[in-house]
Amino acid sequence: MSTVRIEPLLHYYRREKPSYRSPSKSFKLSSLNALPKKLVYNGRSFCNFEPPTPRALTLRASSTDTATVETFESTDLFFKETFPLKRTEVVEGKIFVRLDHGKNAKNWMLTVGCSLPGKWVLHWGVSYVDDVGSEWDQPPSEMRPPGSIPIKDYAIDTPLNKSALPVGGDQSHEVKIDVKPNSAIAAINFVLKDEETGAWYQHRGRDFRVPLVDYLQEDDNVVGAKWGLGAWPGALGKLSNVFVKAESSHSKDQDSSNESRDPQQKTRRVEEFYEELPIAKEIAVNNSVTVSVRKCPETAKNLLCLETDLPDHVVVHWGVCRDDTKRWEIPAAPHPPETVVFKDKALRTQLQQKEGGKGCWALFTLEEGLAGFLFVFKLNESTWLKCAGNDFYIPLSSSSHSIALPREVPSEDAKVPDSSTEAVQEKKFTAYTNGIINEIRNLVSDISSEKNQRTKSKEAQESILQEIEKLASEAYSIFRSTVPTFTEEAISETEELKAPAKISSGTGTGFEILCQGFNWESHKSGRWYIELQSKAAELSSLGFTVIWLPPPTESVSPEGYMPKDLYNLNSRYGNIDELKETVRTFHKVGIKVLGDAVLNHRCADYQNQNGIWNIFGGRLNWDDRAVVADDPHFQGRGNKSSGECFHAAPNIDHSQEFVRKDIKEWLQWLREEIGYDGWRLDFVRGFWGGYVKDYIDSTEPYFAVGEYWDSLCYTYGEMDHNQDAHRQRIVDWINATNGTAGAFDVTTKGILHAALERCEYWRLSDQKGKPPGVLGWWPSRAVTFIENHDTGSTQGHWRFPHDKEMQGYAYILTHPGTPTVFYDHIFSHYHSEIKALLSLRNRNKLNCRSRVKITKAERDVYAAIIDEKVAVKIGPGHYEPPSGPQRWSISAEGRDYKVWEAS
């Protein structure tokens, strides 16, 4: 069968990081119940060993210098523990599409299914006979299967259910759609989504299309039969499992071009077909490894048995250590079979397959005087399995360790550990962290010692420092996924601020109101800087204190987000002199200026010897060492990325010292030469926030904000109420910068979308009665917004609900956080309403740390009181602020919103 490419379509396409792996056969988990009945081990000395079975085993030397295992009773076991192993694996399956007669012989039945496990959803719509273009329409209600959810006005989400009849012996999921033969529907369009991973699956990079009339057949994304030919041309024609009931005759004019076909003329209807298309998916697999250690009474050596239910091609990468520093060494022989030396630092042993093929194992004889056994698993060249991000460490001293039984998952009835247990765990955790800290200190001391300074070259010192930077980045990623980095209590900021007290570099005074001073089309005039100068006085009078300007550098794309020569500031918005004059003009009216710094990626000037664009020109003429190594599109020779890759341009490796040095010098030059007061940082998901801290510290901006934008959490197309995981990721990034920068509150924007679109204002209160976005957790670092050049303008990637923009501004301009107003909205019919809200915020000295008390969050209305000075309600429902010591008077109102001030 010819392979038909099924491409994942990411839920949010703009700058996601897709993951590609080669398909492999899935591996079924097995239990760790027994060793093989016979073990063959090459070595000079053999001792008894107890495996993890009810009966023990003994090793007896034979004349062929091998050993066989026999049962015996043993009491020398001093360590035994089972560790979980989590990994991903690519499994292959198929998407199947069938069109045949349903239960009602007058109608047809379209069946779409998938043979892989998952939480599958069909995202679909229809095209009508007289439609022009590729837009979808929602199908009529009688076509929609049970459980379908409308998505805006163009599509339906329908969950796939488990099929009564498995496909190819595997459990499958499918959905059935009734199709009337004489309707005006020309085609059914769909894509398949896996809710577990968030991945979308298309057909050849486009939507699947099932035609119900024959003139649509030439589209290359069509699934189904070709009339009169019995099969599709090209690759699909080779599919052996496509069955077609072709009509016996066709009219002569059917051979004419489809492009000249009049949609209004008579069309033929589809015939039965069945088609299968290959699909591959990454799934999570849970394995385990059991390690047992006992002392051999005859030789006093340690015997370590390692067995796992991993596939039999696994290699264990191992060594030993002699003290608590856990420095890897190669132990003395004997070594297990199929063991090789790796770079004189460690050993690699191919695990032996268990009898029956269920898992694999290895047996190690270890000399006396060793403190521990270290190992990791190598599945392939790019996949290693560790213990919570660290090397596995097995103690080899029976005097200081009691037997450790395998860990068990507590049942639902299990009680929470008492205080004594928690105290023991806390003590272990403290010892663990102290050990890590001491290792780092010893390493730093060793590097900085006078002896090493004399004996080690400058190149060696720089190599070590680069490795530390790399390890720090990797360590942050590991700890971010396993250790909570945020608690509300730790960042409780309720104190009232007094302007203009400086908080810290990068975070301003707390009273900032930000204006985005451009849209997606601003570059087209070629003189945007000059046009903006004429708006400076008006923006100042409205109450704005900061303006964000577009990217200033030469760029492959006219909007500025594909920078090339960073020191060339002649862009589509104007030249360098016009930019300087614009900054001076805003400074004269008391407005600070942010530069839009694109640090994640950079477009190259030249190709390397392979024809890959990864050699840079201009003043910063970096080579491919400045490009991350794990983006296959650009063949970088740097380290792996510390974030997510943006595949449209080479991603810069910020772990390189020369890169950071050049970027810091460039940012300092922009501060001094242009006069920027701070930064808006583009696509900060692409690199570690610790590097941002370095850039902030070196340039000391007045204000800085990062764009950390990823998808919120959805179930069957409906946004989840709890978005803590989403805002946690943004807070994690802010934490990584050490709080030196804020971040756009994407969580709040997304929740406002759902609340206003669906009239579900209860979403604006989280489970603790606080605002559900970043502003509810870390308000002084939350930069709120409802629209920008990407989400709105002419791009419209995530446009705010139509005619509800002022409800959004009533919310963010009265609440804590630093609010941002989009240029297009300021100079529109919303001008007077925005002006009133800006005046109210400044008049009442509302700031990024203002206190919020949510007084109502119901289906049709949300209301809150801020700093006991301002009350706000949004939504069509009724609300009046409570009577009490304050007297409330309406200060601003519009469609479905009101704002009161206390007197």
Tab-separated table of N, CA and C in Angstrom, residues 407-519:
chain	number	residue	atom	x	y	z
A	407	ARG	N	8.488	0.310	45.560
A	407	ARG	CA	7.504	1.344	45.838
A	407	ARG	C	6.135	0.915	45.330
A	408	GLU	N	5.106	1.276	46.065
A	408	GLU	CA	3.751	0.938	45.663
A	408	GLU	C	2.932	2.202	45.523
A	409	VAL	N	1.974	2.172	44.620
A	409	VAL	CA	1.061	3.295	44.450
A	409	VAL	C	-0.017	3.185	45.507
A	410	PRO	N	-0.249	4.208	46.342
A	410	PRO	CA	-1.267	4.111	47.385
A	410	PRO	C	-2.651	3.983	46.784
A	411	SER	N	-3.516	3.268	47.495
A	411	SER	CA	-4.884	3.103	47.030
A	411	SER	C	-5.687	4.353	47.326
A	412	GLU	N	-6.920	4.385	46.837
A	412	GLU	CA	-7.765	5.550	47.062
A	412	GLU	C	-8.073	5.743	48.540
A	413	ASP	N	-8.005	4.647	49.305
A	413	ASP	CA	-8.309	4.733	50.728
A	413	ASP	C	-7.095	5.103	51.573
A	414	ALA	N	-5.946	5.221	50.934
A	414	ALA	CA	-4.730	5.522	51.695
A	414	ALA	C	-4.831	6.888	52.348
A	415	LYS	N	-4.282	7.010	53.553
A	415	LYS	CA	-4.333	8.272	54.293
A	415	LYS	C	-3.119	9.126	53.969
A	416	VAL	N	-3.233	10.389	54.223
A	416	VAL	CA	-2.116	11.305	54.029
A	416	VAL	C	-1.061	11.006	55.081
A	417	PRO	N	0.245	10.950	54.758
A	417	PRO	CA	1.283	10.656	55.740
A	417	PRO	C	1.220	11.619	56.912
A	418	ASP	N	1.524	11.084	58.109
A	418	ASP	CA	1.484	11.935	59.295
A	418	ASP	C	2.695	12.845	59.339
A	419	SER	N	2.748	13.676	60.367
A	419	SER	CA	3.797	14.698	60.443
A	419	SER	C	5.177	14.088	60.561
A	420	SER	N	5.282	12.905	61.234
A	420	SER	CA	6.600	12.297	61.374
A	420	SER	C	7.138	11.837	60.032
A	421	THR	N	6.225	11.264	59.201
A	421	THR	CA	6.634	10.846	57.854
A	421	THR	C	7.057	12.049	57.025
A	422	GLU	N	6.283	13.134	57.117
A	422	GLU	CA	6.625	14.340	56.368
A	422	GLU	C	7.971	14.898	56.814
A	423	ALA	N	8.242	14.790	58.136
A	423	ALA	CA	9.516	15.295	58.651
A	423	ALA	C	10.685	14.511	58.075
A	424	VAL	N	10.508	13.154	57.974
A	424	VAL	CA	11.557	12.322	57.402
A	424	VAL	C	11.784	12.692	55.938
A	425	GLN	N	10.666	12.867	55.183
A	425	GLN	CA	10.780	13.240	53.780
A	425	GLN	C	11.468	14.587	53.613
A	426	GLU	N	11.117	15.525	54.498
A	426	GLU	CA	11.736	16.850	54.439
A	426	GLU	C	13.234	16.756	54.701
A	427	LYS	N	13.613	15.888	55.652
A	427	LYS	CA	15.026	15.707	55.966
A	427	LYS	C	15.776	15.130	54.776
A	428	LYS	N	15.142	14.125	54.108
A	428	LYS	CA	15.774	13.535	52.929
A	428	LYS	C	15.922	14.568	51.816
A	429	PHE	N	14.875	15.383	51.640
A	429	PHE	CA	14.911	16.396	50.589
A	429	PHE	C	16.000	17.419	50.862
A	430	THR	N	16.123	17.830	52.144
A	430	THR	CA	17.155	18.797	52.512
A	430	THR	C	18.537	18.239	52.238
A	431	ALA	N	18.741	16.957	52.607
A	431	ALA	CA	20.050	16.333	52.366
A	431	ALA	C	20.336	16.244	50.875
A	432	TYR	N	19.297	15.951	50.109
A	432	TYR	CA	19.458	15.833	48.656
A	432	TYR	C	19.858	17.167	48.047
A	433	THR	N	19.128	18.238	48.410
A	433	THR	CA	19.431	19.551	47.837
A	433	THR	C	20.791	20.052	48.317
A	434	ASN	N	21.118	19.789	49.586
A	434	ASN	CA	22.441	20.201	50.083
A	434	ASN	C	23.547	19.504	49.313
A	435	GLY	N	23.311	18.242	48.973
A	435	GLY	CA	24.317	17.512	48.198
A	435	GLY	C	24.540	18.136	46.838
A	436	ILE	N	23.443	18.522	46.163
A	436	ILE	CA	23.577	19.167	44.854
A	436	ILE	C	24.330	20.484	44.977
A	437	ILE	N	23.946	21.295	45.986
A	437	ILE	CA	24.584	22.590	46.170
A	437	ILE	C	26.073	22.422	46.456
A	438	ASN	N	26.429	21.450	47.284
A	438	ASN	CA	27.845	21.222	47.597
A	438	ASN	C	28.629	20.791	46.361
A	439	GLU	N	27.994	19.952	45.518
A	439	GLU	CA	28.677	19.536	44.289
A	439	GLU	C	28.972	20.737	43.388
A	440	ILE	N	28.004	21.628	43.267
A	440	ILE	CA	28.198	22.818	42.432
A	440	ILE	C	29.303	23.688	43.020
A	441	ARG	N	29.272	23.875	44.345
A	441	ARG	CA	30.298	24.696	44.988
A	441	ARG	C	31.689	24.096	44.811
A	442	ASN	N	31.788	22.772	44.946
A	442	ASN	CA	33.080	22.122	44.760
A	442	ASN	C	33.576	22.303	43.329
A	443	LEU	N	32.634	22.207	42.367
A	443	LEU	CA	33.021	22.388	40.971
A	443	LEU	C	33.522	23.802	40.713
A	444	VAL	N	32.792	24.791	41.254
A	444	VAL	CA	33.206	26.182	41.079
A	444	VAL	C	34.539	26.442	41.749
A	445	SER	N	34.720	25.888	42.959
A	445	SER	CA	35.993	26.069	43.669
A	445	SER	C	37.137	25.461	42.894
A	446	ASP	N	36.867	24.283	42.305
A	446	ASP	CA	37.904	23.613	41.524
A	446	ASP	C	38.284	24.439	40.297
A	447	ILE	N	37.287	25.023	39.661
A	447	ILE	CA	37.550	25.830	38.462
A	447	ILE	C	38.355	27.080	38.808
A	448	SER	N	37.989	27.690	39.945
A	448	SER	CA	38.584	28.981	40.274
A	448	SER	C	39.876	28.875	41.089
A	449	SER	N	40.259	27.641	41.438
A	449	SER	CA	41.461	27.502	42.270
A	449	SER	C	42.694	28.019	41.543
A	450	GLU	N	43.649	28.471	42.326
A	450	GLU	CA	44.870	29.056	41.732
A	450	GLU	C	45.635	28.021	40.932
A	451	LYS	N	45.645	26.782	41.457
A	451	LYS	CA	46.360	25.728	40.750
A	451	LYS	C	45.760	25.483	39.375
A	452	ASN	N	44.438	25.375	39.323
A	452	ASN	CA	43.783	25.125	38.038
A	452	ASN	C	43.923	26.301	37.099
A	453	GLN	N	43.908	27.515	37.656
A	453	GLN	CA	44.057	28.694	36.809
A	453	GLN	C	45.406	28.677	36.098
A	454	ARG	N	46.418	28.098	36.778
A	454	ARG	CA	47.748	28.056	36.167
A	454	ARG	C	47.884	26.919	35.156
A	455	THR	N	47.159	25.839	35.429
A	455	THR	CA	47.372	24.649	34.604
A	455	THR	C	46.385	24.512	33.453
A	456	LYS	N	45.232	25.113	33.585
A	456	LYS	CA	44.225	24.956	32.533
A	456	LYS	C	44.257	26.133	31.560
A	457	SER	N	44.073	25.831	30.307
A	457	SER	CA	44.080	26.881	29.296
A	457	SER	C	42.789	27.680	29.363
A	458	LYS	N	42.829	28.851	28.744
A	458	LYS	CA	41.628	29.685	28.670
A	458	LYS	C	40.527	28.959	27.929
A	459	GLU	N	40.903	28.196	26.873
A	459	GLU	CA	39.888	27.476	26.103
A	459	GLU	C	39.200	26.432	26.967
A	460	ALA	N	39.974	25.750	27.821
A	460	ALA	CA	39.377	24.736	28.690
A	460	ALA	C	38.434	25.363	29.692
A	461	GLN	N	38.850	26.513	30.257
A	461	GLN	CA	37.977	27.212	31.202
A	461	GLN	C	36.660	27.595	30.535
A	462	GLU	N	36.735	28.161	29.319
A	462	GLU	CA	35.519	28.571	28.619
A	462	GLU	C	34.650	27.372	28.298
A	463	SER	N	35.281	26.223	27.949
A	463	SER	CA	34.513	25.024	27.647
A	463	SER	C	33.735	24.552	28.872
A	464	ILE	N	34.379	24.611	30.046
A	464	ILE	CA	33.711	24.194	31.280
A	464	ILE	C	32.563	25.127	31.604
A	465	LEU	N	32.797	26.422	31.460
A	465	LEU	CA	31.737	27.391	31.767
A	465	LEU	C	30.553	27.225	30.825
A	466	GLN	N	30.816	26.944	29.543
A	466	GLN	CA	29.716	26.714	28.606
A	466	GLN	C	28.926	25.476	29.001
A	467	GLU	N	29.634	24.441	29.488
A	467	GLU	CA	28.927	23.227	29.903
A	467	GLU	C	28.044	23.493	31.122
A	468	ILE	N	28.547	24.339	32.045
A	468	ILE	CA	27.744	24.697	33.213
A	468	ILE	C	26.484	25.429	32.782
A	469	GLU	N	26.628	26.359	31.830
A	469	GLU	CA	25.458	27.081	31.322
A	469	GLU	C	24.438	26.101	30.738
A	470	LYS	N	24.932	25.148	29.969
A	470	LYS	CA	24.043	24.165	29.351
A	470	LYS	C	23.330	23.333	30.408
A	471	LEU	N	24.097	22.876	31.417
A	471	LEU	CA	23.506	22.065	32.481
A	471	LEU	C	22.493	22.862	33.286
A	472	ALA	N	22.775	24.146	33.505
A	472	ALA	CA	21.833	24.983	34.250
A	472	ALA	C	20.507	25.079	33.512
A	473	SER	N	20.590	25.235	32.181
A	473	SER	CA	19.364	25.309	31.379
A	473	SER	C	18.584	24.010	31.453
A	474	GLU	N	19.300	22.877	31.319
A	474	GLU	CA	18.626	21.585	31.378
A	474	GLU	C	18.035	21.339	32.762
A	475	ALA	N	18.788	21.719	33.807
A	475	ALA	CA	18.307	21.517	35.174
A	475	ALA	C	17.038	22.298	35.432
A	476	TYR	N	16.979	23.517	34.904
A	476	TYR	CA	15.765	24.315	35.107
A	476	TYR	C	14.560	23.627	34.473
A	477	SER	N	14.744	23.095	33.252
A	477	SER	CA	13.634	22.419	32.589
A	477	SER	C	13.169	21.211	33.389
A	478	ILE	N	14.127	20.470	33.975
A	478	ILE	CA	13.767	19.288	34.762
A	478	ILE	C	13.003	19.691	36.011
A	479	PHE	N	13.546	20.641	36.778
A	479	PHE	CA	12.914	21.020	38.031
A	479	PHE	C	11.591	21.728	37.802
A	480	ARG	N	11.453	22.449	36.682
A	480	ARG	CA	10.188	23.120	36.405
A	480	ARG	C	9.071	22.109	36.245
A	481	SER	N	9.393	20.918	35.678
A	481	SER	CA	8.359	19.913	35.440
A	481	SER	C	8.073	19.062	36.665
A	482	THR	N	8.915	19.112	37.705
A	482	THR	CA	8.720	18.238	38.859
A	482	THR	C	8.498	18.975	40.161
A	483	VAL	N	8.910	20.237	40.250
A	483	VAL	CA	8.811	20.973	41.502
A	483	VAL	C	7.919	22.188	41.322
A	484	PRO	N	6.913	22.379	42.181
A	484	PRO	CA	6.084	23.587	42.070
A	484	PRO	C	6.945	24.826	42.248
A	485	THR	N	6.856	25.741	41.292
A	485	THR	CA	7.691	26.941	41.349
A	485	THR	C	6.929	28.147	41.833
A	486	PHE	N	5.675	27.955	42.196
A	486	PHE	CA	4.888	29.126	42.547
A	486	PHE	C	3.839	28.777	43.577
A	487	THR	N	3.679	29.596	44.556
A	487	THR	CA	2.528	29.529	45.453
A	487	THR	C	2.002	30.936	45.620
A	488	GLU	N	0.706	31.031	45.802
A	488	GLU	CA	0.106	32.350	45.913
A	488	GLU	C	0.658	33.090	47.126
A	489	GLU	N	0.884	32.309	48.226
A	489	GLU	CA	1.337	32.958	49.446
A	489	GLU	C	2.717	33.580	49.280
A	490	ALA	N	3.533	32.945	48.402
A	490	ALA	CA	4.906	33.425	48.241
A	490	ALA	C	4.971	34.753	47.515
A	491	ILE	N	3.948	35.055	46.740
A	491	ILE	CA	3.982	36.284	45.947
A	491	ILE	C	2.715	37.078	46.227
A	492	SER	N	2.415	37.242	47.473
A	492	SER	CA	1.251	38.039	47.843
A	492	SER	C	1.651	39.494	47.862
A	493	GLU	N	1.041	40.267	46.989
A	493	GLU	CA	1.442	41.657	46.840
A	493	GLU	C	0.212	42.540	46.977
A	494	THR	N	-0.090	42.934	48.205
A	494	THR	CA	-1.304	43.708	48.422
A	494	THR	C	-1.016	45.111	48.924
A	495	GLU	N	0.268	45.400	49.104
A	495	GLU	CA	0.565	46.727	49.632
A	495	GLU	C	0.246	47.804	48.604
A	496	GLU	N	-0.249	48.908	49.054
A	496	GLU	CA	-0.581	50.008	48.149
A	496	GLU	C	0.686	50.755	47.774
A	497	LEU	N	0.809	51.123	46.519
A	497	LEU	CA	1.996	51.818	46.039
A	497	LEU	C	1.748	53.310	45.958
A	498	LYS	N	2.809	54.031	46.044
A	498	LYS	CA	2.733	55.480	45.876
A	498	LYS	C	3.640	55.875	44.729
A	499	ALA	N	3.088	56.498	43.717
A	499	ALA	CA	3.895	56.940	42.577
A	499	ALA	C	4.778	58.091	43.028
A	500	PRO	N	5.962	58.204	42.432
A	500	PRO	CA	6.523	57.357	41.394
A	500	PRO	C	7.628	56.468	41.955
A	501	ALA	N	7.401	55.785	43.060
A	501	ALA	CA	8.422	54.949	43.676
A	501	ALA	C	8.891	53.868	42.714
A	502	LYS	N	10.214	53.744	42.543
A	502	LYS	CA	10.778	52.754	41.626
A	502	LYS	C	10.761	51.395	42.299
A	503	ILE	N	10.258	50.365	41.620
A	503	ILE	CA	10.221	49.026	42.205
A	503	ILE	C	11.550	48.327	41.946
A	504	SER	N	11.842	48.015	40.715
A	504	SER	CA	13.105	47.388	40.341
A	504	SER	C	13.252	47.496	38.841
A	505	SER	N	14.477	47.199	38.360
A	505	SER	CA	14.729	47.288	36.933
A	505	SER	C	13.804	46.344	36.181
A	506	GLY	N	13.138	46.867	35.151
A	506	GLY	CA	12.290	46.049	34.307
A	506	GLY	C	10.825	46.030	34.671
A	507	THR	N	10.457	46.527	35.857
A	507	THR	CA	9.051	46.425	36.271
A	507	THR	C	8.396	47.765	36.515
A	508	GLY	N	9.084	48.862	36.277
A	508	GLY	CA	8.471	50.181	36.359
A	508	GLY	C	8.028	50.570	37.757
A	509	THR	N	7.054	51.469	37.817
A	509	THR	CA	6.567	51.971	39.111
A	509	THR	C	5.311	51.251	39.570
A	510	GLY	N	4.653	50.553	38.662
A	510	GLY	CA	3.391	49.900	38.994
A	510	GLY	C	2.183	50.662	38.489
A	511	PHE	N	2.365	51.909	38.036
A	511	PHE	CA	1.257	52.745	37.566
A	511	PHE	C	1.261	52.895	36.042
A	512	GLU	N	2.046	52.065	35.356
A	512	GLU	CA	2.160	52.193	33.900
A	512	GLU	C	0.845	51.828	33.191
A	513	ILE	N	0.583	52.535	32.096
A	513	ILE	CA	-0.470	52.170	31.145
A	513	ILE	C	0.196	52.146	29.774
A	514	LEU	N	0.152	50.998	29.127
A	514	LEU	CA	0.930	50.753	27.917
A	514	LEU	C	0.067	50.903	26.665
A	515	CYS	N	0.628	51.559	25.656
A	515	CYS	CA	-0.023	51.675	24.348
A	515	CYS	C	0.806	50.906	23.324
A	516	GLN	N	0.178	49.973	22.606
A	516	GLN	CA	0.875	49.363	21.474
A	516	GLN	C	0.762	50.316	20.298
A	517	GLY	N	1.906	50.858	19.867
A	517	GLY	CA	1.907	51.949	18.901
A	517	GLY	C	2.006	51.539	17.456
A	518	PHE	N	1.403	50.422	17.044
A	518	PHE	CA	1.418	50.018	15.640
A	518	PHE	C	0.465	48.845	15.468
A	519	ASN	N	0.182	48.499	14.204
A	519	ASN	CA	-0.578	47.298	13.882
A	519	ASN	C	0.154	46.539	12.781
